[in-house]
PDB file of N, CA and C in Angstrom:
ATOM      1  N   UNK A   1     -35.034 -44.533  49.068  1.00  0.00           N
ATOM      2  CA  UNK A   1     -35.946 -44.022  50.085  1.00  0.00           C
ATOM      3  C   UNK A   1     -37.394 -44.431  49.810  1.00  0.00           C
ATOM      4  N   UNK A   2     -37.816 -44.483  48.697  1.00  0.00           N
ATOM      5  CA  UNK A   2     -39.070 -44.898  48.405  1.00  0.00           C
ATOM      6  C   UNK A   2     -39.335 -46.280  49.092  1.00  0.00           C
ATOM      7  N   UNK A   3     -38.401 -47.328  48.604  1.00  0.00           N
ATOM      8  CA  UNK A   3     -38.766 -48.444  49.200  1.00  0.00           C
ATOM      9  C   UNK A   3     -38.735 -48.608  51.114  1.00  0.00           C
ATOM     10  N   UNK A   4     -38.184 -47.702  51.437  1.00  0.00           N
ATOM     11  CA  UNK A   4     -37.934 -47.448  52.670  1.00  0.00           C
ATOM     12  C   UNK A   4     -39.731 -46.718  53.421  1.00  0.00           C
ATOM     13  N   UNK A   5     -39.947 -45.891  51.896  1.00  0.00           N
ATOM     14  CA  UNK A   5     -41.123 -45.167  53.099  1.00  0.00           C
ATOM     15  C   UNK A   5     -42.400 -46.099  53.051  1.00  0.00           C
ATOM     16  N   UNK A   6     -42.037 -46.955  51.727  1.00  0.00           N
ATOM     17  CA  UNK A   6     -43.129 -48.384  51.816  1.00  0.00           C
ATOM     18  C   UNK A   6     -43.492 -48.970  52.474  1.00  0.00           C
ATOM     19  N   UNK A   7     -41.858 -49.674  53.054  1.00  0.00           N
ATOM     20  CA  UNK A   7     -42.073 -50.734  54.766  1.00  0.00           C
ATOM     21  C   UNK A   7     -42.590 -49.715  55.425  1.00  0.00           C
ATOM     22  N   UNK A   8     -41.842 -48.183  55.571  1.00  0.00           N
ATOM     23  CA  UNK A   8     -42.615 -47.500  57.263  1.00  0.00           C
ATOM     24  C   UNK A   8     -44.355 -47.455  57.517  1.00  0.00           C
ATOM     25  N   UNK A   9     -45.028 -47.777  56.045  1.00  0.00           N
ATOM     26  CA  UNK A   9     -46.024 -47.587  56.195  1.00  0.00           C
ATOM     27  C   UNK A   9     -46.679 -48.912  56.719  1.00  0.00           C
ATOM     28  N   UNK A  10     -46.588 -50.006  56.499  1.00  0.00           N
ATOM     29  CA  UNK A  10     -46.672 -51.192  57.034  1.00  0.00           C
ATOM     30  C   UNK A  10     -46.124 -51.423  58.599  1.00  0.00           C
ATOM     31  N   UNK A  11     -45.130 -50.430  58.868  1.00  0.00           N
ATOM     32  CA  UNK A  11     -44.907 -50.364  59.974  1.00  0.00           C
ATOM     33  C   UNK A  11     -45.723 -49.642  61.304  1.00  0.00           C
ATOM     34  N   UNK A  12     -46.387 -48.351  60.485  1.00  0.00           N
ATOM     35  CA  UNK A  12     -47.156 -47.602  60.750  1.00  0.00           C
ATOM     36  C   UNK A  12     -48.808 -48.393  61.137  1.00  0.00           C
ATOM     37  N   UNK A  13     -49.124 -49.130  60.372  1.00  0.00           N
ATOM     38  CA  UNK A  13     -49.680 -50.018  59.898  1.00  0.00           C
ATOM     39  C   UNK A  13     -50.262 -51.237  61.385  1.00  0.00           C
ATOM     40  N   UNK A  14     -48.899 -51.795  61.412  1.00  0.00           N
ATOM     41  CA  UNK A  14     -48.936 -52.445  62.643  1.00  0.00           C
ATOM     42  C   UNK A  14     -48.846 -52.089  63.521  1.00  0.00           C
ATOM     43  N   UNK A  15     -48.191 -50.811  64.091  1.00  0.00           N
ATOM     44  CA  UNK A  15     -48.532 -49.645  65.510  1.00  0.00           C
ATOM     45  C   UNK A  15     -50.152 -49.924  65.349  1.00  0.00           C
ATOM     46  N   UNK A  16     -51.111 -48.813  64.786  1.00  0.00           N
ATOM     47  CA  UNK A  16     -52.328 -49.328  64.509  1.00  0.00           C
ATOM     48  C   UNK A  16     -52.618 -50.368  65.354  1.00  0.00           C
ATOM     49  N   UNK A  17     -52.066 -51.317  65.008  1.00  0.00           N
ATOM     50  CA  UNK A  17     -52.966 -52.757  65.072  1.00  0.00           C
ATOM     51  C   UNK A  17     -52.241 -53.097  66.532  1.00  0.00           C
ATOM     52  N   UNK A  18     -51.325 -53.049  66.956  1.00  0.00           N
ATOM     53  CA  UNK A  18     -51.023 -53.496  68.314  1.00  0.00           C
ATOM     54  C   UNK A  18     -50.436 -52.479  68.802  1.00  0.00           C
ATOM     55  N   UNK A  19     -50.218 -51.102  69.064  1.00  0.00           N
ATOM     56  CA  UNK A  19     -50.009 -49.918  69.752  1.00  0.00           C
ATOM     57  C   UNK A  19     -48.468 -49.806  69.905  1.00  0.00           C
ATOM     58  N   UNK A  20     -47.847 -50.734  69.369  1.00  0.00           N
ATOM     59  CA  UNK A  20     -45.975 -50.701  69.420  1.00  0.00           C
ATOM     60  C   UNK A  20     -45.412 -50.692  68.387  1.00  0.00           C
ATOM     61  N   UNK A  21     -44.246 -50.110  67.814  1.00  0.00           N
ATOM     62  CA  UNK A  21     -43.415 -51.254  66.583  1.00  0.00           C
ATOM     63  C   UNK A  21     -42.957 -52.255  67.163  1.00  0.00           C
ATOM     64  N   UNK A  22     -42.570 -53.194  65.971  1.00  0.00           N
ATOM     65  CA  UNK A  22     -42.065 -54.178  66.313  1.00  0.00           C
ATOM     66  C   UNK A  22     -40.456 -53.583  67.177  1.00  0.00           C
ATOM     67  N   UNK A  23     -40.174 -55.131  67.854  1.00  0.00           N
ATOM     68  CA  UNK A  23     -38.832 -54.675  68.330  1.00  0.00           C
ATOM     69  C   UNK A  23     -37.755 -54.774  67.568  1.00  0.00           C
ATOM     70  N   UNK A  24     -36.712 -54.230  67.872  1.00  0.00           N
ATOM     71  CA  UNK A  24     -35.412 -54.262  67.074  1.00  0.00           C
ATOM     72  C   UNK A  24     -35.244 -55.989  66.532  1.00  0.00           C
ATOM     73  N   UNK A  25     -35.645 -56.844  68.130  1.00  0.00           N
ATOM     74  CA  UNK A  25     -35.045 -58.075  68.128  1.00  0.00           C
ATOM     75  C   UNK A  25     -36.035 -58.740  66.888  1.00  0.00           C
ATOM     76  N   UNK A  26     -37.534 -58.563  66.794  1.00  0.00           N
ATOM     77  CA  UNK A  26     -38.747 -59.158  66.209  1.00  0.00           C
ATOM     78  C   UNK A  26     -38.427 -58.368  64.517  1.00  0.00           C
ATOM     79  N   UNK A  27     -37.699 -57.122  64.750  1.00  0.00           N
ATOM     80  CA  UNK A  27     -37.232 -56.358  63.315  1.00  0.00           C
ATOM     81  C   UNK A  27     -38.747 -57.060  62.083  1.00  0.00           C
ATOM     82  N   UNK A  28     -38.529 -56.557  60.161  1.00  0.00           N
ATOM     83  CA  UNK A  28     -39.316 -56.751  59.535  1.00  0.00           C
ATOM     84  C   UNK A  28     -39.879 -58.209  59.305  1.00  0.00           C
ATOM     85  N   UNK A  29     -38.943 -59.205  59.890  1.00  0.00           N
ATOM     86  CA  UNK A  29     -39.294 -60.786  59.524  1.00  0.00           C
ATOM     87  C   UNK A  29     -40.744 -60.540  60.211  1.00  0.00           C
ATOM     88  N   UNK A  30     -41.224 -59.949  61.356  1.00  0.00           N
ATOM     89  CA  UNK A  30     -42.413 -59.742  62.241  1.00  0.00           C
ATOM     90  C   UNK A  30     -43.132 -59.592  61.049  1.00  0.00           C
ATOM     91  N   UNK A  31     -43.185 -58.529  60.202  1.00  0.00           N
ATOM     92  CA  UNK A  31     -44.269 -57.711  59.321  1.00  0.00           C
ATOM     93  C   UNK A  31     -44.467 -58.782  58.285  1.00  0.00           C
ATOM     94  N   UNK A  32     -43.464 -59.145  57.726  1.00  0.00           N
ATOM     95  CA  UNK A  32     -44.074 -60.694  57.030  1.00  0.00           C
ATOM     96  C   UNK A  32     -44.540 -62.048  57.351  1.00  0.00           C
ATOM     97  N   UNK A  33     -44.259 -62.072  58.605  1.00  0.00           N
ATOM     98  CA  UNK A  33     -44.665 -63.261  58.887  1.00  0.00           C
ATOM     99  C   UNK A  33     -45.621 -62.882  59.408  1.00  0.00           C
ATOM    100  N   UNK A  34     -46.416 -61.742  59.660  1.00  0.00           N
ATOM    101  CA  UNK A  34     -47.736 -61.335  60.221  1.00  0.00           C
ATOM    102  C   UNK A  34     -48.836 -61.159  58.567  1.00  0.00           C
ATOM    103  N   UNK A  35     -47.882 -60.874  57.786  1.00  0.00           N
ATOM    104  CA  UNK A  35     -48.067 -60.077  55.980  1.00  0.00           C
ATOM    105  C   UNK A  35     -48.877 -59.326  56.454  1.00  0.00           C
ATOM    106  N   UNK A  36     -47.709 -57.946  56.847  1.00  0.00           N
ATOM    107  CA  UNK A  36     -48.290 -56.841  56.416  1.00  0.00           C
ATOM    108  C   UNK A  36     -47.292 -56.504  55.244  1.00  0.00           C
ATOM    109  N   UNK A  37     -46.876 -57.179  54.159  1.00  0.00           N
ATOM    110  CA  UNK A  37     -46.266 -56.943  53.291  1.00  0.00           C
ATOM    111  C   UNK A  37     -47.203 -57.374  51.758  1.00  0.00           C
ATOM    112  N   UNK A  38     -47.574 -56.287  51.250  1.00  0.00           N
ATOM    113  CA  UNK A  38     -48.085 -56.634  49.715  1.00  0.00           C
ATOM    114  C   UNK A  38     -48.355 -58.337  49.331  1.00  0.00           C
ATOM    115  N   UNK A  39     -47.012 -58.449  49.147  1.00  0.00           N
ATOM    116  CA  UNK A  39     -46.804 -60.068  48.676  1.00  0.00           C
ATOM    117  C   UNK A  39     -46.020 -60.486  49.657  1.00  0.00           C
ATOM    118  N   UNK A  40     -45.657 -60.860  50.539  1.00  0.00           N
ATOM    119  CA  UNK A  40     -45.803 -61.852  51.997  1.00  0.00           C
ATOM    120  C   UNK A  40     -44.353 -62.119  51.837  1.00  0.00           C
ATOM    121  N   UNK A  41     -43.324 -60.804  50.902  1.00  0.00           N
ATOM    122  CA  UNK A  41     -41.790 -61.351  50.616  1.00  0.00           C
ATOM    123  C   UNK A  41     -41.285 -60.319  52.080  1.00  0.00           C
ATOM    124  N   UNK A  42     -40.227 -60.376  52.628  1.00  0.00           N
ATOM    125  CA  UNK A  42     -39.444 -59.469  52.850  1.00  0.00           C
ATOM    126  C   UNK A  42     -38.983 -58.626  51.664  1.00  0.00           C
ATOM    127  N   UNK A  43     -38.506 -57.282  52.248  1.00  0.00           N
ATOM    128  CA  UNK A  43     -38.473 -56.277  51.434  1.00  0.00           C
ATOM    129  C   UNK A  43     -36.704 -56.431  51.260  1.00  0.00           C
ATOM    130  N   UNK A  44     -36.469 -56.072  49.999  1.00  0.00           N
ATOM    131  CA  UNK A  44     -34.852 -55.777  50.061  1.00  0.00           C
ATOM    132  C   UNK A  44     -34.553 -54.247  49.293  1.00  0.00           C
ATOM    133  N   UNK A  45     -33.201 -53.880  49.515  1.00  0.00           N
ATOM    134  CA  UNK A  45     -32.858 -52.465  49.045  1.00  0.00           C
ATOM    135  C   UNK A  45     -32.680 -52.390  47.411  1.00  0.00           C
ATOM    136  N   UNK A  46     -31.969 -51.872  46.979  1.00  0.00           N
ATOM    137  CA  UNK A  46     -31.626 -51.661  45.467  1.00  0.00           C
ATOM    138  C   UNK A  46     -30.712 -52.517  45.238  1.00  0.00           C
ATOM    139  N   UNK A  47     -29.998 -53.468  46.402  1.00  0.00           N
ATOM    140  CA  UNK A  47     -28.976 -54.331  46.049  1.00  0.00           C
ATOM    141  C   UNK A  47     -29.188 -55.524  46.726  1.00  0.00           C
ATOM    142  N   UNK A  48     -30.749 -55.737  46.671  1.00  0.00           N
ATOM    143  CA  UNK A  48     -31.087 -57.366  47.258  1.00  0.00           C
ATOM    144  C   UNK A  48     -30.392 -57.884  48.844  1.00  0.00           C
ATOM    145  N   UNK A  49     -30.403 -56.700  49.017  1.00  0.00           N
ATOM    146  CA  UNK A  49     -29.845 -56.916  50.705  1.00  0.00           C
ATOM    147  C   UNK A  49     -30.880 -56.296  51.935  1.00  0.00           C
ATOM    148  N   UNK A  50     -31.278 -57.186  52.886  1.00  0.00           N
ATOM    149  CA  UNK A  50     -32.042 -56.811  53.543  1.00  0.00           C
ATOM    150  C   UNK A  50     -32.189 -55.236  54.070  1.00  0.00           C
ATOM    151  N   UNK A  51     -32.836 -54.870  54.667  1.00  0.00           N
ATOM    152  CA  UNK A  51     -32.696 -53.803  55.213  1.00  0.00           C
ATOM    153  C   UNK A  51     -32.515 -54.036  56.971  1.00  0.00           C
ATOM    154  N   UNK A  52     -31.748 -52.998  57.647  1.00  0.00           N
ATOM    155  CA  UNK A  52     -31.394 -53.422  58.678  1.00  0.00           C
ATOM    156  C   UNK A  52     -32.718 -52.659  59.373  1.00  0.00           C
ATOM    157  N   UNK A  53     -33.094 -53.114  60.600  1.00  0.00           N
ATOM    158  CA  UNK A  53     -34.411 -52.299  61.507  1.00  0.00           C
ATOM    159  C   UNK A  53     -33.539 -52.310  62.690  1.00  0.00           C
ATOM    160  N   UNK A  54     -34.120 -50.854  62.945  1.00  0.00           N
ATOM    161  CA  UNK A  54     -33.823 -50.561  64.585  1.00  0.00           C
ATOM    162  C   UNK A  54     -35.079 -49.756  65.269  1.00  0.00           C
ATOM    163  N   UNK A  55     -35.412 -50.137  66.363  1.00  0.00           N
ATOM    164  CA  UNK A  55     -36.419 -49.461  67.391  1.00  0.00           C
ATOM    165  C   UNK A  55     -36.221 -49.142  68.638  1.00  0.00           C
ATOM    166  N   UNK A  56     -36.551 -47.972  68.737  1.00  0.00           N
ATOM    167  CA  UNK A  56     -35.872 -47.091  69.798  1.00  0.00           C
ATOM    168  C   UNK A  56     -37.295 -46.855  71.336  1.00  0.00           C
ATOM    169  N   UNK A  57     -38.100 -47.609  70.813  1.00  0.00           N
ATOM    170  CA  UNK A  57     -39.573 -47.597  71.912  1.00  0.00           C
ATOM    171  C   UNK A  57     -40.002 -46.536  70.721  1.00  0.00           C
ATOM    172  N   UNK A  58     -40.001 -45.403  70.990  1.00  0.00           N
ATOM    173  CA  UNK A  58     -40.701 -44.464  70.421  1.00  0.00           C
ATOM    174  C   UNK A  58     -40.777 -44.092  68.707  1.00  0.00           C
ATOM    175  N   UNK A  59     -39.705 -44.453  68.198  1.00  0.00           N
ATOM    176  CA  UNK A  59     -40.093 -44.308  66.828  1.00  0.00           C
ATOM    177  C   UNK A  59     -38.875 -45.381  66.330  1.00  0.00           C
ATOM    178  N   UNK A  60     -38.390 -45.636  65.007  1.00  0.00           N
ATOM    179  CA  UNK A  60     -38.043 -46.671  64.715  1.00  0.00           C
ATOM    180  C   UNK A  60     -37.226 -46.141  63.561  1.00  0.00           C
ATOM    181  N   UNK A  61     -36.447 -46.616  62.649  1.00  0.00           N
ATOM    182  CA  UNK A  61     -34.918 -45.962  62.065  1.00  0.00           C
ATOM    183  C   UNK A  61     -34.866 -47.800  60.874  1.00  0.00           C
ATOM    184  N   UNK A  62     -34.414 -47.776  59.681  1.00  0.00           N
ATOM    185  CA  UNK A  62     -33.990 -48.646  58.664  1.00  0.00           C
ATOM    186  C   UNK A  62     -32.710 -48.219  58.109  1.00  0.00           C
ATOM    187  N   UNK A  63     -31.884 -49.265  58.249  1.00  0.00           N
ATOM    188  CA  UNK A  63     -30.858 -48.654  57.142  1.00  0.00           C
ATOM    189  C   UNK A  63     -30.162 -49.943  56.205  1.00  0.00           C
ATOM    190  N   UNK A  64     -30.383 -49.406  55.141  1.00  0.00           N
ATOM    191  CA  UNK A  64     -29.316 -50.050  53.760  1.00  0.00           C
ATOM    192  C   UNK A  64     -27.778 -49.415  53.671  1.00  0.00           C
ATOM    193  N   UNK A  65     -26.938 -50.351  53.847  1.00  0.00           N
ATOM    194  CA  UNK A  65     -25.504 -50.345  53.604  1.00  0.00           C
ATOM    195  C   UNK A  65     -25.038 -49.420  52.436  1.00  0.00           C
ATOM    196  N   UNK A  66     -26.195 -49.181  51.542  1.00  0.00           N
ATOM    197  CA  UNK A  66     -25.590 -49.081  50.032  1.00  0.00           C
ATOM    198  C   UNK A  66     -24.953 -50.443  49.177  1.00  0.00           C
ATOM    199  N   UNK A  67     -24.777 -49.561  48.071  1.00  0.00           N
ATOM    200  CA  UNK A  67     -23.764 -50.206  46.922  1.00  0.00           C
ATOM    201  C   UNK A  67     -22.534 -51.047  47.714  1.00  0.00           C
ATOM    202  N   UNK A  68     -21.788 -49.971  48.862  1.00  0.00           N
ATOM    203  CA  UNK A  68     -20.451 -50.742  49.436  1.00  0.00           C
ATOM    204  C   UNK A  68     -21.212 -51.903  50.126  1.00  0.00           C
ATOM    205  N   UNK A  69     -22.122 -51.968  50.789  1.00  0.00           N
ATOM    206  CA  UNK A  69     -22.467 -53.148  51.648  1.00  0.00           C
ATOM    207  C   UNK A  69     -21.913 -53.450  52.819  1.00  0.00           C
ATOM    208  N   UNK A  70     -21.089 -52.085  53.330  1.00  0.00           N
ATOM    209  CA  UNK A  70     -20.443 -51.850  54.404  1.00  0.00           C
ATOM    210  C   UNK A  70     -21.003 -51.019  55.444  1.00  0.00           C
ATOM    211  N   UNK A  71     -21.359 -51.026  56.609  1.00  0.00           N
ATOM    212  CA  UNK A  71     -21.602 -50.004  57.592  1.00  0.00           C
ATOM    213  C   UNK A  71     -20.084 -48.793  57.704  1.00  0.00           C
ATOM    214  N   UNK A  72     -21.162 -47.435  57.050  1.00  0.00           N
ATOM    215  CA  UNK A  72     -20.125 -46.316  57.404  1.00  0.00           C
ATOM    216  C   UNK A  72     -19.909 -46.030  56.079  1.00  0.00           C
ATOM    217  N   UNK A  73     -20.240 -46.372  54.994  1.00  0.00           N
ATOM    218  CA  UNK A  73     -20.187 -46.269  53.664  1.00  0.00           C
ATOM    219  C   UNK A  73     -21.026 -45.213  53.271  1.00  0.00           C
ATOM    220  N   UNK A  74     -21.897 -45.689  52.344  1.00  0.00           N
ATOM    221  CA  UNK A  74     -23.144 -44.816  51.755  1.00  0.00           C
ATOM    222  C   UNK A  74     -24.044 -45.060  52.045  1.00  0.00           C
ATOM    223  N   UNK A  75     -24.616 -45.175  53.313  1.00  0.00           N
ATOM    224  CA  UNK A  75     -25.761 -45.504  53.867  1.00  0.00           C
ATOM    225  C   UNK A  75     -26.618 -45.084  53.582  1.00  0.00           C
ATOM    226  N   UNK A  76     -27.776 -45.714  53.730  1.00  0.00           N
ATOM    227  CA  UNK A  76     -28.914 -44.725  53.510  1.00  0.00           C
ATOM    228  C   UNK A  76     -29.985 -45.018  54.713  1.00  0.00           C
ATOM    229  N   UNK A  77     -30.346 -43.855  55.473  1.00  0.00           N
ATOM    230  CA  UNK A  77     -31.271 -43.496  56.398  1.00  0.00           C
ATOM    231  C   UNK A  77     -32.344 -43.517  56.308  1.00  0.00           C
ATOM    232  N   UNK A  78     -33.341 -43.954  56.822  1.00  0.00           N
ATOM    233  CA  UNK A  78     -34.990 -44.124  56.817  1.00  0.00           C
ATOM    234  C   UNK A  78     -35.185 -42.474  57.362  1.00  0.00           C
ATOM    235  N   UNK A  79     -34.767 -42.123  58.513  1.00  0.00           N
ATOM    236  CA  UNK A  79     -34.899 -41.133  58.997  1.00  0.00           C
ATOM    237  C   UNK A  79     -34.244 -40.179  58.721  1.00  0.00           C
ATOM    238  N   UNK A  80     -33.518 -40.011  57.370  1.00  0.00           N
ATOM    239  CA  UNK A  80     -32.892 -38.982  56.421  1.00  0.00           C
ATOM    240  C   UNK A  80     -33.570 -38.813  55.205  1.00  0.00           C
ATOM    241  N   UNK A  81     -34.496 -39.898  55.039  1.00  0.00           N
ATOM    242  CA  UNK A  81     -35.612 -39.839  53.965  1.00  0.00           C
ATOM    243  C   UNK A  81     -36.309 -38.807  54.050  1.00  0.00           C
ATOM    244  N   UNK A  82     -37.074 -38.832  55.689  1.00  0.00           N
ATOM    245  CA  UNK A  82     -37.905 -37.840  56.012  1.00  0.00           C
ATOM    246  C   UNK A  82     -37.612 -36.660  55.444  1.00  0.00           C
ATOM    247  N   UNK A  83     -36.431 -36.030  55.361  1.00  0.00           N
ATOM    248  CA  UNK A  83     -36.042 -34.480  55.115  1.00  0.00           C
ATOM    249  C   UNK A  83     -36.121 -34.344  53.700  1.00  0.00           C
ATOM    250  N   UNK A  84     -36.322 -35.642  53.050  1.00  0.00           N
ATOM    251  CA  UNK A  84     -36.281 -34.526  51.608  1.00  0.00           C
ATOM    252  C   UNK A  84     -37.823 -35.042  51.253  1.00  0.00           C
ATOM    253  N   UNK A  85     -37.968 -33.702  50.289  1.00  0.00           N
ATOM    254  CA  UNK A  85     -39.559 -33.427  49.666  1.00  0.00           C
ATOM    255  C   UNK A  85     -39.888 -34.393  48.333  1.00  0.00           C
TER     256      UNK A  85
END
């Protein structure tokens, strides 16, 4: 989740700067190829696998496969991050 609330802030970041997130279709390749990323890499999870982006118009959702690398596995939620302290 940490690395997750990293990108949202870069995401946050670029709302700011052009009043939208990116789209699902434009996803994080946008944020680096714009570098709003630290070091100008795409970001990956705990298992060097991209993170997936989704945008809904109004707010926006990431998810890592997990360890399985399967959708429906051990996912992990950008927007399940939020809930814990």
């Amino acid at each position: 989740c940490i690395q997750m609330k990293s990108i949202a802030q870069s995401l946050k970041m670029y709302k700011i700067d052009k009043s939208v997130y990116p789209t699902t279709e434009e996803g994080l390749k946008l944020l680096k190829d714009k570098k709003y990323f630290e070091d100008d890499k795409m970001p990956k999870d705990s298992w060097k696998n991209e993170f997936i982006y989704t945008n809904t118009d109004e707010k926006f959702d990431m998810i890592s496969f997990g360890a399985d690398q399967k959708e429906g596995g051990d996912d992990i939620y950008y927007s399940k991050c939020l809930d814990e302290k």
